Coordinates of C-alpha atoms in Angstrom, one line a residue:
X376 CA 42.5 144.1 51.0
X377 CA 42.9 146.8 53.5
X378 CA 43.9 149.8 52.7
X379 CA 43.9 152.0 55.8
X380 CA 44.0 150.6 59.3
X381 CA 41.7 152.5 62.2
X382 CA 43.1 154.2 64.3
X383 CA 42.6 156.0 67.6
X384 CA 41.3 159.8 66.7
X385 CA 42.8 162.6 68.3
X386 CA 39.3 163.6 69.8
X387 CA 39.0 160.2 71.9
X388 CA 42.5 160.3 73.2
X389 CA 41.9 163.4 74.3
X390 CA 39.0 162.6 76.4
X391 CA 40.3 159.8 77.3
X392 CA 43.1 161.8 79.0
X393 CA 40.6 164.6 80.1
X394 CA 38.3 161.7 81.5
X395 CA 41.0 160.2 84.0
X396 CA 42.4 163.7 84.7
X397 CA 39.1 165.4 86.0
X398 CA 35.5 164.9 86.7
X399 CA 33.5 165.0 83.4
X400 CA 29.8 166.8 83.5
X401 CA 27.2 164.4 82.8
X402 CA 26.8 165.5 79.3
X403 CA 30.4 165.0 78.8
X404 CA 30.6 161.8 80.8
X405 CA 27.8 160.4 78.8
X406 CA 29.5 161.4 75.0
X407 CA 33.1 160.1 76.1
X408 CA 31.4 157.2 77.3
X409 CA 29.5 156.7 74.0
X410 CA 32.7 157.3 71.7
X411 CA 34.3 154.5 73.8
X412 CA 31.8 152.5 73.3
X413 CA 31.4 153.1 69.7
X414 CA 35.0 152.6 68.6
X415 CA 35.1 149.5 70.3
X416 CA 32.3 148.4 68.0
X417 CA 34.3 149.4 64.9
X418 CA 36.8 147.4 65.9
X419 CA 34.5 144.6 66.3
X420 CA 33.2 145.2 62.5
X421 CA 36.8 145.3 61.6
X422 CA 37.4 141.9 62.3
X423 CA 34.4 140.6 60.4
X424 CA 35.9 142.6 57.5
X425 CA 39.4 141.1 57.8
X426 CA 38.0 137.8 56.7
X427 CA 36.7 139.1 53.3
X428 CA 37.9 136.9 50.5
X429 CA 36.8 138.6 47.7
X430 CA 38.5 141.3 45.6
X431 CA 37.9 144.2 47.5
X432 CA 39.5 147.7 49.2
X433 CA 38.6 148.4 53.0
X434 CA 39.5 151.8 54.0
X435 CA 38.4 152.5 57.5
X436 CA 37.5 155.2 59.3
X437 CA 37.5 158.0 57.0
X438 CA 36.5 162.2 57.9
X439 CA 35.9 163.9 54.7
X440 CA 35.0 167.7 54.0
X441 CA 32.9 168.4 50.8
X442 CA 33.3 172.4 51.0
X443 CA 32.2 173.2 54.1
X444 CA 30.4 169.9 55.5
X445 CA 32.1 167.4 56.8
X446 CA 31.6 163.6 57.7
X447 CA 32.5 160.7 59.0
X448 CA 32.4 156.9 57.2
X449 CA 33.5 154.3 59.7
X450 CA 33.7 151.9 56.5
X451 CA 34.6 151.9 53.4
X452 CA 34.3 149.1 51.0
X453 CA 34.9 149.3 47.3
X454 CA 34.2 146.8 44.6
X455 CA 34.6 146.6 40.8
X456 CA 31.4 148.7 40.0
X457 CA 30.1 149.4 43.6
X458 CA 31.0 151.5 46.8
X459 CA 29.4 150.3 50.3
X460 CA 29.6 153.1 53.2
X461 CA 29.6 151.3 56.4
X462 CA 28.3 152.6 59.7
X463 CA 28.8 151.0 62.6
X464 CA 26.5 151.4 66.0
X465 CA 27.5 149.7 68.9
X466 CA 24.1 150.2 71.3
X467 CA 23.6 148.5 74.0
X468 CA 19.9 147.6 75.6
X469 CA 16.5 148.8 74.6
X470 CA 15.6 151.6 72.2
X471 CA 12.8 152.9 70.4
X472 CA 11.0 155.1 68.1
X473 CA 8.2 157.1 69.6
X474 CA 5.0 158.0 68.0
X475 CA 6.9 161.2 66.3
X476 CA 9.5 159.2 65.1
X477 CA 12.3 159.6 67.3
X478 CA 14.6 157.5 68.6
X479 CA 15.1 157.2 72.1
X480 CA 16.9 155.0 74.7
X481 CA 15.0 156.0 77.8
X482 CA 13.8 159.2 77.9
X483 CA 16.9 160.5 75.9
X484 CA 16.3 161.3 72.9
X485 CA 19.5 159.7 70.5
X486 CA 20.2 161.6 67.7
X487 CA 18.8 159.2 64.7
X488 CA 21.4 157.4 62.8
X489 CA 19.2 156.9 59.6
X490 CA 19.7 160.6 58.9
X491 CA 23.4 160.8 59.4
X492 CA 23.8 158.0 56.9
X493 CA 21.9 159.2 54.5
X494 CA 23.5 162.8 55.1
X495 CA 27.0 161.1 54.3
X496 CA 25.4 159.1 51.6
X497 CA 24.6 162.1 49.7
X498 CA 27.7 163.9 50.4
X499 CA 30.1 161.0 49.6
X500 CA 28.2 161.1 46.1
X501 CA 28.8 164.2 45.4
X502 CA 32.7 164.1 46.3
X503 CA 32.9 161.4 43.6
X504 CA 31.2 163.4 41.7
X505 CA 33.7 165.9 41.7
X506 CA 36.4 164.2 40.7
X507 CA 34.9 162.2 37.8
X508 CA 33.8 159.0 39.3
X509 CA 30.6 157.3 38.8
X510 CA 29.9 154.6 40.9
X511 CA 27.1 152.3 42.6
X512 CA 26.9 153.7 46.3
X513 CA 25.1 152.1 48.6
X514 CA 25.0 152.9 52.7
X515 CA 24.4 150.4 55.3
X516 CA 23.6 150.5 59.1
X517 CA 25.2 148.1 61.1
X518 CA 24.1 147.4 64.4
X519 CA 26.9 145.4 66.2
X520 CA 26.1 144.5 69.8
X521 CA 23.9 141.4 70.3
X522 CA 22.2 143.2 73.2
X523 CA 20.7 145.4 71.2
X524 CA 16.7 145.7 70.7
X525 CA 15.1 147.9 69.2
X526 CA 11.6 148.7 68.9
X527 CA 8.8 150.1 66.5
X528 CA 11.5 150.3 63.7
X529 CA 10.6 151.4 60.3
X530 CA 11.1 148.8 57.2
X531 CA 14.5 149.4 56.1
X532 CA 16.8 146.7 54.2
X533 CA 19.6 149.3 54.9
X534 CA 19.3 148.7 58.6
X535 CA 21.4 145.7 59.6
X536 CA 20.6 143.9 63.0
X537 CA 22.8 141.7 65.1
X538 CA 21.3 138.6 63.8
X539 CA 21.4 139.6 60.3
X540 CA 25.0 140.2 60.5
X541 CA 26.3 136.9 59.4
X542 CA 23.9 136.8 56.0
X543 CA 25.2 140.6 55.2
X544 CA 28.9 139.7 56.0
X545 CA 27.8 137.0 53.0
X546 CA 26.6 139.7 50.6
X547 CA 30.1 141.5 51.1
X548 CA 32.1 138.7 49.8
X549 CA 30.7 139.0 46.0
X550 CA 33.0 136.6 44.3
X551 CA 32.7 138.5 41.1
X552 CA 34.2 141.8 41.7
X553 CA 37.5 142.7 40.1
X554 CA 39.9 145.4 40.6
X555 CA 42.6 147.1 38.9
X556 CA 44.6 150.5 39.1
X557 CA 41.8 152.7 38.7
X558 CA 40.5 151.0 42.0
X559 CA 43.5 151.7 43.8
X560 CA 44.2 155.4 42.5
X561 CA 40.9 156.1 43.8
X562 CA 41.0 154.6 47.8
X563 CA 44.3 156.4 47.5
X564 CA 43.0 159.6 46.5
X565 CA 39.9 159.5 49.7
X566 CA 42.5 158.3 52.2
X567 CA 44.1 161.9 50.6
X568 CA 41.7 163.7 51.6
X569 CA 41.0 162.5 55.1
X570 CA 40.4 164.9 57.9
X571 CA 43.1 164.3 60.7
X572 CA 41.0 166.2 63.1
X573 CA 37.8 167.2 63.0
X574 CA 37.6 171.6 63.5
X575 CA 34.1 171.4 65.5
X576 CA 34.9 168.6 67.9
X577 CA 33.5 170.1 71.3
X578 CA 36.0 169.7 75.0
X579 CA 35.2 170.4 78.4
X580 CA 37.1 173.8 79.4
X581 CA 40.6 172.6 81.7
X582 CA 43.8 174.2 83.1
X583 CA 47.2 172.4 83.9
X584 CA 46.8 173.5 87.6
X585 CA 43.5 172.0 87.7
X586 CA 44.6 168.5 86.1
X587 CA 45.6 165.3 88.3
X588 CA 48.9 164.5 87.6
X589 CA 50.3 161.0 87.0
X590 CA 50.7 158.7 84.4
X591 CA 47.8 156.9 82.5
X592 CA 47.9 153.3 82.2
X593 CA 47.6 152.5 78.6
X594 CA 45.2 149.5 78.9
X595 CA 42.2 150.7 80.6
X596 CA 43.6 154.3 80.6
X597 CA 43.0 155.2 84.4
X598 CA 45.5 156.7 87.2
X599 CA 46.0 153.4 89.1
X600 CA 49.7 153.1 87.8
X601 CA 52.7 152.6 90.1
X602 CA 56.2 152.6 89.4
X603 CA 57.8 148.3 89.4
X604 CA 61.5 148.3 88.3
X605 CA 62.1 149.7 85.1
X606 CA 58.0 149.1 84.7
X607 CA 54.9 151.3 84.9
X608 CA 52.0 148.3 86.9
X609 CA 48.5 149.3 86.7
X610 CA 47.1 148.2 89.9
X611 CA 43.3 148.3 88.1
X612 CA 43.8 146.0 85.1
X613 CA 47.7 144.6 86.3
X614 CA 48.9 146.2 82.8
X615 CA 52.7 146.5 82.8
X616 CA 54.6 149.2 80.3
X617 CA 58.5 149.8 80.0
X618 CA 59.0 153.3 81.4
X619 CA 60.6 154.6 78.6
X620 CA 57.5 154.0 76.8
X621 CA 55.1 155.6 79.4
X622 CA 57.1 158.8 79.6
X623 CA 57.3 159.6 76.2
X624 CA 53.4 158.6 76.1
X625 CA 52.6 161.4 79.1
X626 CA 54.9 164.0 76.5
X627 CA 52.9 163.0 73.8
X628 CA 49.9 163.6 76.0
X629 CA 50.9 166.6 77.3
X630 CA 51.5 168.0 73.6
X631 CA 47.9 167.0 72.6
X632 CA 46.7 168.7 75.3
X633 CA 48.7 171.7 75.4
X634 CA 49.8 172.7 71.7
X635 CA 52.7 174.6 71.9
X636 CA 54.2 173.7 75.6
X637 CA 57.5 173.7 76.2
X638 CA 58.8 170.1 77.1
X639 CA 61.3 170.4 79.8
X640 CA 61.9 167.4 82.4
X641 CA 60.7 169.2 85.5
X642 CA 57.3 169.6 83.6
X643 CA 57.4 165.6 82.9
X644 CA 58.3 165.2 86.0
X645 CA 55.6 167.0 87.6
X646 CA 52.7 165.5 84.8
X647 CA 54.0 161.9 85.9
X648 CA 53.4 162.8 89.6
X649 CA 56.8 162.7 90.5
X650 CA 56.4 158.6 89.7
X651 CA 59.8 158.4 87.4
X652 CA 63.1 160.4 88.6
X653 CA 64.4 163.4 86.8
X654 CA 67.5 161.1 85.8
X655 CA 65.3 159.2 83.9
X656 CA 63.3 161.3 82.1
X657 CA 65.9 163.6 80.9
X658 CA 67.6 160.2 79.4
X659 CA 64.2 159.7 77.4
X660 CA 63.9 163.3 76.7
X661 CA 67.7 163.2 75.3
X662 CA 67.6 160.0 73.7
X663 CA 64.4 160.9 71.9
X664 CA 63.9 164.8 71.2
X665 CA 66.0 167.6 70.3
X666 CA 67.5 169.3 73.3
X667 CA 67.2 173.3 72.5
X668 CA 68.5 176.2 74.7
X669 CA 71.2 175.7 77.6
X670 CA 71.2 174.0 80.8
X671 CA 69.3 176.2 82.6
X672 CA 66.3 176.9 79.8
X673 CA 66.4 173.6 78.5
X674 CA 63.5 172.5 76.3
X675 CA 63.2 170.1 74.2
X676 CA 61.2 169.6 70.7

């Protein structure tokens, strides 16, 4: 059964946005790029997951903080006596561990995902520990992409490859577990205490002047949208989107990235690139926020 749905974190829409809106260093480019890549893997996993038959609790994509160390559990799986941590790597081509033991893809050097598990392992423990629960925790490695190799790997049973997928997916459905309240008062006390944002999540330094303006197709999340009718067309991908929708999208955006600004529809109007009319974004505005101030000050919340 699952129990909390992923969702798209705050930190990828946010690069997203910043990604189509200005040019990304390398280093940036490469992370956003990565991120991308990775939640499209855990959405992969998630569908492997849906097909569980057995009794169990899925609670994806959980960000915890055990005093003052946080982490990150793409998925969570609880059972009558046991708890599996899932995470979920979506690489792509050849890696390997040098004679030091590091992992690499290349000549970059990727920061091992062994440790991190284990590091989540131990803290995830200790949070249960703290509230009074004893259970069976065990963390697995998943390695999602078929196009993955990797070389030189240590033994590790922990470690799941693409072609081992289908046996471990097998070891997930125990037909013996059984649930009750307990089960569920927990899941619902660690989807409590999920972290909506992460405090230490790192963004390339941008100004509204410095931003291209226009409005984001919601598909494949570029600037090659046009205005059809009463619909937004991506020219890229050919994804259409009411308007309605778009604006409030780009206000949403423009809240995300700027905490605090004032919502007025000239500001909409100039983050859309001048793409929708005033007309119609103050309808959306009024039909969908709180207008505050008069005419002339205008704002809305």
């Amino acid at each position: 059964m699952l129990k909390k749905p992923r969702t798209l974190r705050k930190e990828l829409r946010k690069m997203r946005s910043l990604n189509a809106r200005m040019l990304l260093s390398d280093d940036d480019k490469w992370n956003y790029l990565n991120a991308e890549k990775g939640f499209a893997g855990e959405l992969e996993f998630d569908k492997l997951t849906e097909k569980l038959q057995c009794q169990c609790l899925v609670i994806n994509d959980l960000q915890l903080k055990l005093n003052k160390s946080y982490f990150q559990i793409d998925t969570v799986i609880m059972y009558q006596r046991e708890i599996y941590l899932i995470d979920v790597k979506n690489f792509e081509g050849d890696f390997y561990y040098d004679a030091d033991g590091h992992l690499k893809k290349g000549n970059r050097e990727i920061r091992n995902p062994i440790n991190q598990l284990e590091r989540c392992e131990n803290l995830f423990r200790q949070l249960l520990q703290n509230y009074g629960y004893k259970y069976h925790v065990e963390s697995y490695l998943v390695h999602i992409n078929p196009e993955f190799t990797l070389y030189q790997a240590p033994q590790n049973d922990h470690v799941i490859f693409p072609t081992q997928i289908k046996k471990f997916m097998k070891k997930l459905d125990k037909p013996y577990s059984i649930l009750n309240e307990g089960h569920e008062k927990l899941a619902e006390l660690l989807i409590s205490l999920d972290q909506e944002e992460f405090p230490f999540a790192e963004f390339p330094l941008y100004e509204y002047t410095h931003l291209q303006k226009g409005i984001l197709s919601s598909s494949c999340h570029t600037l090659s949208t046009s205005l059809k009718g009463n619909t937004i067309l991506c020219g890229l991908c050919g994804h259409e989107e009411y308007v309605d929708s778009a604006v409030l999208r780009c206000v949403r955006e423009l809240v995300m990235l700027f905490p605090g600004i004032k919502i007025t529809t000239n500001l909409v109007f100039e983050w859309c690139n001048e793409m929708v009319s005033k007309k119609t974004i103050r309808r959306i505005l009024l039909q969908n926020y709180i207008a505050k101030g008069n005419t002339l000050g205008r704002y809305f919340e």
